[in-house]
Amino acid sequence: MKLKIRYLLPIILLLLFSGSVFAHGVDENTQAFLEENTGSAFIPFLYIGAKHMLTGYDHLLFLVGVIFFLYRTKEILLYVSFFTIGHSITLLLGVLADLEINSYLIDAIIALSIIYKGFDNLGGFKTFFGKQPNTKAAVLIFGLFHGFGLASKLQELSLNKDGLFVNLIGFNIGVEIGQFIALALVLFAITLWRKYPSFMKFSTLTNTLLMAMGFLLFGYQLAGYFNS
């Protein structure tokens, strides 16, 4: 049976995000390792970073929105680089400087970044406000918040200070590897989908659903904040 191309992207997204709403934290085995580890453990932290990003549904949803209408490889690399720079800075800063960050509020802002990108892709800013925000600056700024989100997950654990910087570098590189794998799959699906008329036809629905997921995550995080 021939699979219609317009169903390929939702299937890949489902594979990426299935069950991840409850898996975005750190599982018990990983938590035990992180809390008991002493000294440098670059490779294990690299693996944990990659695994964490692959279950980081909120980070990946934002990036899906970012690359959705980008056609040139140079543009994709540029925007993803802005995001990478942003979250790398605050991931390291948040943990090393031991900045106190409320994970619910940070994750609520991350949810807003998803809403922003869906709204932007729908042309909402030009329609309602008559101007387009600087999208590169927005991706960089939201990248900073996404980095604090990653840092808050690590701050919930009692990480040993010995070898912490090396371990964080490994974790951050792992995050980039996981991000690359996930985006490669999504970009492959989008590139194929763009060859069919259904891409533009369903692009509005796709970005509306992206906003809806952002609102759902935003409400979930606010509920967690007020109930914590």
CSV table of C-alpha atoms in Angstrom, one decimal:
chain,number,residue,atom,x,y,z
A,1,MET,CA,0.0,0.0,0.0
A,2,LYS,CA,1.5,3.3,-1.0
A,3,LEU,CA,1.9,5.8,1.8
A,4,LYS,CA,0.9,9.3,1.0
A,5,ILE,CA,3.8,11.7,1.5
A,6,ARG,CA,1.8,14.2,3.6
A,7,TYR,CA,1.6,11.6,6.3
A,8,LEU,CA,5.4,11.1,6.5
A,9,LEU,CA,6.2,14.1,8.7
A,10,PRO,CA,3.5,13.4,11.3
A,11,ILE,CA,4.7,9.8,11.5
A,12,ILE,CA,8.3,11.0,12.1
A,13,LEU,CA,7.2,13.5,14.6
A,14,LEU,CA,5.1,10.9,16.4
A,15,LEU,CA,8.2,8.6,16.6
A,16,LEU,CA,10.2,11.5,18.0
A,17,PHE,CA,7.7,12.7,20.5
A,18,SER,CA,5.8,9.5,21.4
A,19,GLY,CA,5.8,9.1,25.2
A,20,SER,CA,8.3,12.0,25.5
A,21,VAL,CA,5.9,14.2,27.4
A,22,PHE,CA,6.7,12.0,30.4
A,23,ALA,CA,10.2,11.1,29.4
A,24,HIS,CA,11.7,14.5,29.0
A,25,GLY,CA,13.1,14.3,32.6
A,26,VAL,CA,15.9,12.1,33.6
A,27,ASP,CA,15.1,8.4,34.1
A,28,GLU,CA,16.1,6.6,37.4
A,29,ASN,CA,19.2,4.8,36.0
A,30,THR,CA,20.5,8.0,34.5
A,31,GLN,CA,19.8,10.0,37.6
A,32,ALA,CA,21.6,7.5,39.8
A,33,PHE,CA,24.6,7.6,37.5
A,34,LEU,CA,24.7,11.4,37.4
A,35,GLU,CA,24.4,11.7,41.2
A,36,GLU,CA,27.0,9.0,42.0
A,37,ASN,CA,29.5,9.9,39.3
A,38,THR,CA,32.8,11.5,40.4
A,39,GLY,CA,35.4,13.0,38.1
A,40,SER,CA,35.4,13.4,34.3
A,41,ALA,CA,33.0,11.1,32.3
A,42,PHE,CA,32.9,12.8,28.9
A,43,ILE,CA,31.5,9.9,26.9
A,44,PRO,CA,28.7,8.9,29.3
A,45,PHE,CA,27.6,12.6,29.6
A,46,LEU,CA,27.8,12.9,25.8
A,47,TYR,CA,25.4,9.9,25.5
A,48,ILE,CA,23.1,11.3,28.1
A,49,GLY,CA,23.0,14.7,26.4
A,50,ALA,CA,22.1,13.1,23.0
A,51,LYS,CA,19.4,10.9,24.6
A,52,HIS,CA,18.0,13.9,26.5
A,53,MET,CA,17.7,16.0,23.4
A,54,LEU,CA,16.0,13.1,21.5
A,55,THR,CA,13.3,13.1,24.2
A,56,GLY,CA,13.3,16.9,24.4
A,57,TYR,CA,10.0,17.4,22.7
A,58,ASP,CA,9.7,21.1,23.5
A,59,HIS,CA,13.2,21.9,22.1
A,60,LEU,CA,12.5,19.9,19.0
A,61,LEU,CA,9.1,21.3,18.3
A,62,PHE,CA,10.6,24.8,18.3
A,63,LEU,CA,13.3,23.8,15.9
A,64,VAL,CA,10.7,22.1,13.6
A,65,GLY,CA,8.9,25.5,13.5
A,66,VAL,CA,12.2,27.2,12.8
A,67,ILE,CA,13.2,25.1,9.8
A,68,PHE,CA,9.6,24.5,8.4
A,69,PHE,CA,9.8,27.2,5.7
A,70,LEU,CA,13.6,27.3,5.3
A,71,TYR,CA,14.7,25.9,1.9
A,72,ARG,CA,18.4,26.7,1.7
A,73,THR,CA,21.0,24.6,3.6
A,74,LYS,CA,22.9,27.8,4.4
A,75,GLU,CA,19.8,29.3,6.1
A,76,ILE,CA,19.0,26.2,8.0
A,77,LEU,CA,22.6,26.0,9.3
A,78,LEU,CA,22.5,29.7,10.2
A,79,TYR,CA,19.3,29.5,12.2
A,80,VAL,CA,20.3,26.3,14.0
A,81,SER,CA,23.7,27.8,14.8
A,82,PHE,CA,22.0,30.8,16.5
A,83,PHE,CA,19.9,28.4,18.5
A,84,THR,CA,22.9,26.3,19.4
A,85,ILE,CA,25.0,29.3,20.5
A,86,GLY,CA,22.1,30.5,22.7
A,87,HIS,CA,21.4,27.3,24.5
A,88,SER,CA,25.1,26.4,24.9
A,89,ILE,CA,25.9,29.6,26.7
A,90,THR,CA,23.1,29.4,29.2
A,91,LEU,CA,23.4,25.6,29.7
A,92,LEU,CA,27.0,26.1,30.9
A,93,LEU,CA,26.3,29.4,32.7
A,94,GLY,CA,23.3,28.1,34.5
A,95,VAL,CA,25.0,25.0,35.9
A,96,LEU,CA,28.5,26.4,36.5
A,97,ALA,CA,27.3,29.6,38.1
A,98,ASP,CA,24.6,27.6,40.0
A,99,LEU,CA,21.9,30.1,39.0
A,100,GLU,CA,18.6,29.4,40.6
A,101,ILE,CA,16.1,28.7,37.9
A,102,ASN,CA,12.5,27.6,38.3
A,103,SER,CA,12.1,24.8,35.8
A,104,TYR,CA,8.4,25.2,35.4
A,105,LEU,CA,8.7,28.9,34.5
A,106,ILE,CA,11.6,28.3,32.1
A,107,ASP,CA,9.7,25.5,30.4
A,108,ALA,CA,6.6,27.8,30.2
A,109,ILE,CA,8.8,30.3,28.3
A,110,ILE,CA,10.0,27.5,26.0
A,111,ALA,CA,6.4,26.6,25.3
A,112,LEU,CA,5.8,30.2,24.4
A,113,SER,CA,8.7,29.9,21.9
A,114,ILE,CA,6.8,27.1,20.1
A,115,ILE,CA,3.7,29.3,20.0
A,116,TYR,CA,5.8,32.2,18.7
A,117,LYS,CA,7.2,30.1,15.8
A,118,GLY,CA,3.9,28.7,14.8
A,119,PHE,CA,2.3,32.1,14.8
A,120,ASP,CA,5.3,33.5,12.9
A,121,ASN,CA,5.0,30.7,10.3
A,122,LEU,CA,1.3,31.6,9.8
A,123,GLY,CA,2.2,35.2,9.0
A,124,GLY,CA,0.6,36.4,12.2
A,125,PHE,CA,3.0,39.2,13.0
A,126,LYS,CA,2.6,40.8,9.5
A,127,THR,CA,-1.2,40.3,9.6
A,128,PHE,CA,-1.9,41.6,13.0
A,129,PHE,CA,1.0,44.0,13.7
A,130,GLY,CA,2.1,45.0,10.2
A,131,LYS,CA,5.8,44.1,10.8
A,132,GLN,CA,8.0,41.1,11.0
A,133,PRO,CA,10.3,40.5,14.1
A,134,ASN,CA,14.0,39.8,13.6
A,135,THR,CA,13.7,36.1,13.3
A,136,LYS,CA,17.4,35.4,13.8
A,137,ALA,CA,17.5,37.5,17.0
A,138,ALA,CA,14.3,35.7,18.2
A,139,VAL,CA,15.9,32.3,17.7
A,140,LEU,CA,19.0,33.3,19.6
A,141,ILE,CA,17.0,34.8,22.5
A,142,PHE,CA,14.8,31.7,22.7
A,143,GLY,CA,17.9,29.6,22.5
A,144,LEU,CA,19.1,31.2,25.7
A,145,PHE,CA,15.9,30.2,27.4
A,146,HIS,CA,16.1,26.7,26.0
A,147,GLY,CA,19.6,26.4,27.5
A,148,PHE,CA,18.3,27.5,30.9
A,149,GLY,CA,15.7,24.8,30.5
A,150,LEU,CA,18.4,22.1,29.9
A,151,ALA,CA,20.4,23.6,32.8
A,152,SER,CA,17.4,23.4,35.2
A,153,LYS,CA,17.1,19.6,34.5
A,154,LEU,CA,20.8,19.2,35.6
A,155,GLN,CA,20.4,21.5,38.6
A,156,GLU,CA,17.8,19.2,40.0
A,157,LEU,CA,20.5,16.6,40.5
A,158,SER,CA,23.4,16.7,42.9
A,159,LEU,CA,26.2,16.8,40.3
A,160,ASN,CA,29.7,16.3,41.6
A,161,LYS,CA,31.9,19.4,41.1
A,162,ASP,CA,34.9,17.3,40.2
A,163,GLY,CA,35.2,17.2,36.4
A,164,LEU,CA,32.0,19.1,36.0
A,165,PHE,CA,33.1,21.4,33.3
A,166,VAL,CA,34.4,18.5,31.1
A,167,ASN,CA,31.2,16.6,31.8
A,168,LEU,CA,29.0,19.6,30.8
A,169,ILE,CA,31.0,20.0,27.6
A,170,GLY,CA,30.3,16.4,26.8
A,171,PHE,CA,26.6,16.8,27.7
A,172,ASN,CA,26.3,19.8,25.5
A,173,ILE,CA,28.0,18.1,22.5
A,174,GLY,CA,25.7,15.2,23.0
A,175,VAL,CA,22.7,17.6,22.9
A,176,GLU,CA,24.0,18.8,19.5
A,177,ILE,CA,24.3,15.2,18.2
A,178,GLY,CA,20.8,14.4,19.3
A,179,GLN,CA,19.5,17.6,17.8
A,180,PHE,CA,21.3,16.8,14.5
A,181,ILE,CA,19.8,13.3,14.4
A,182,ALA,CA,16.3,14.5,15.1
A,183,LEU,CA,16.4,17.4,12.7
A,184,ALA,CA,17.9,15.3,10.0
A,185,LEU,CA,14.9,13.0,10.1
A,186,VAL,CA,12.4,15.9,10.2
A,187,LEU,CA,14.2,17.8,7.4
A,188,PHE,CA,14.2,14.7,5.3
A,189,ALA,CA,10.4,14.4,5.7
A,190,ILE,CA,9.8,18.1,5.1
A,191,THR,CA,12.0,18.1,2.0
A,192,LEU,CA,10.1,15.2,0.5
A,193,TRP,CA,6.8,16.8,1.5
A,194,ARG,CA,7.6,20.1,-0.2
A,195,LYS,CA,7.6,18.3,-3.6
A,196,TYR,CA,3.9,17.8,-3.3
A,197,PRO,CA,1.0,20.4,-3.5
A,198,SER,CA,-0.2,19.2,-0.1
A,199,PHE,CA,2.7,20.9,1.6
A,200,MET,CA,1.3,24.4,1.3
A,201,LYS,CA,-2.2,23.1,1.6
A,202,PHE,CA,-1.5,21.5,5.0
A,203,SER,CA,1.2,24.0,6.2
A,204,THR,CA,-1.4,26.1,7.9
A,205,LEU,CA,-2.9,23.2,9.7
A,206,THR,CA,0.6,21.9,10.7
A,207,ASN,CA,1.6,25.3,12.2
A,208,THR,CA,-1.8,25.7,13.9
A,209,LEU,CA,-1.2,22.3,15.5
A,210,LEU,CA,2.3,23.5,16.5
A,211,MET,CA,0.8,26.5,18.3
A,212,ALA,CA,-1.8,24.2,19.9
A,213,MET,CA,0.9,22.0,21.3
A,214,GLY,CA,2.7,25.0,22.6
A,215,PHE,CA,-0.4,26.2,24.4
A,216,LEU,CA,-0.9,22.7,25.8
A,217,LEU,CA,2.7,22.7,27.1
A,218,PHE,CA,2.4,26.2,28.4
A,219,GLY,CA,-0.7,25.4,30.5
A,220,TYR,CA,0.9,22.2,31.7
A,221,GLN,CA,4.0,24.0,33.0
A,222,LEU,CA,2.0,26.8,34.6
A,223,ALA,CA,-0.2,24.2,36.4
A,224,GLY,CA,3.0,22.5,37.6
A,225,TYR,CA,4.3,25.9,38.9
A,226,PHE,CA,1.2,26.8,40.8
A,227,ASN,CA,0.8,23.3,42.3
A,228,SER,CA,4.5,22.9,43.3
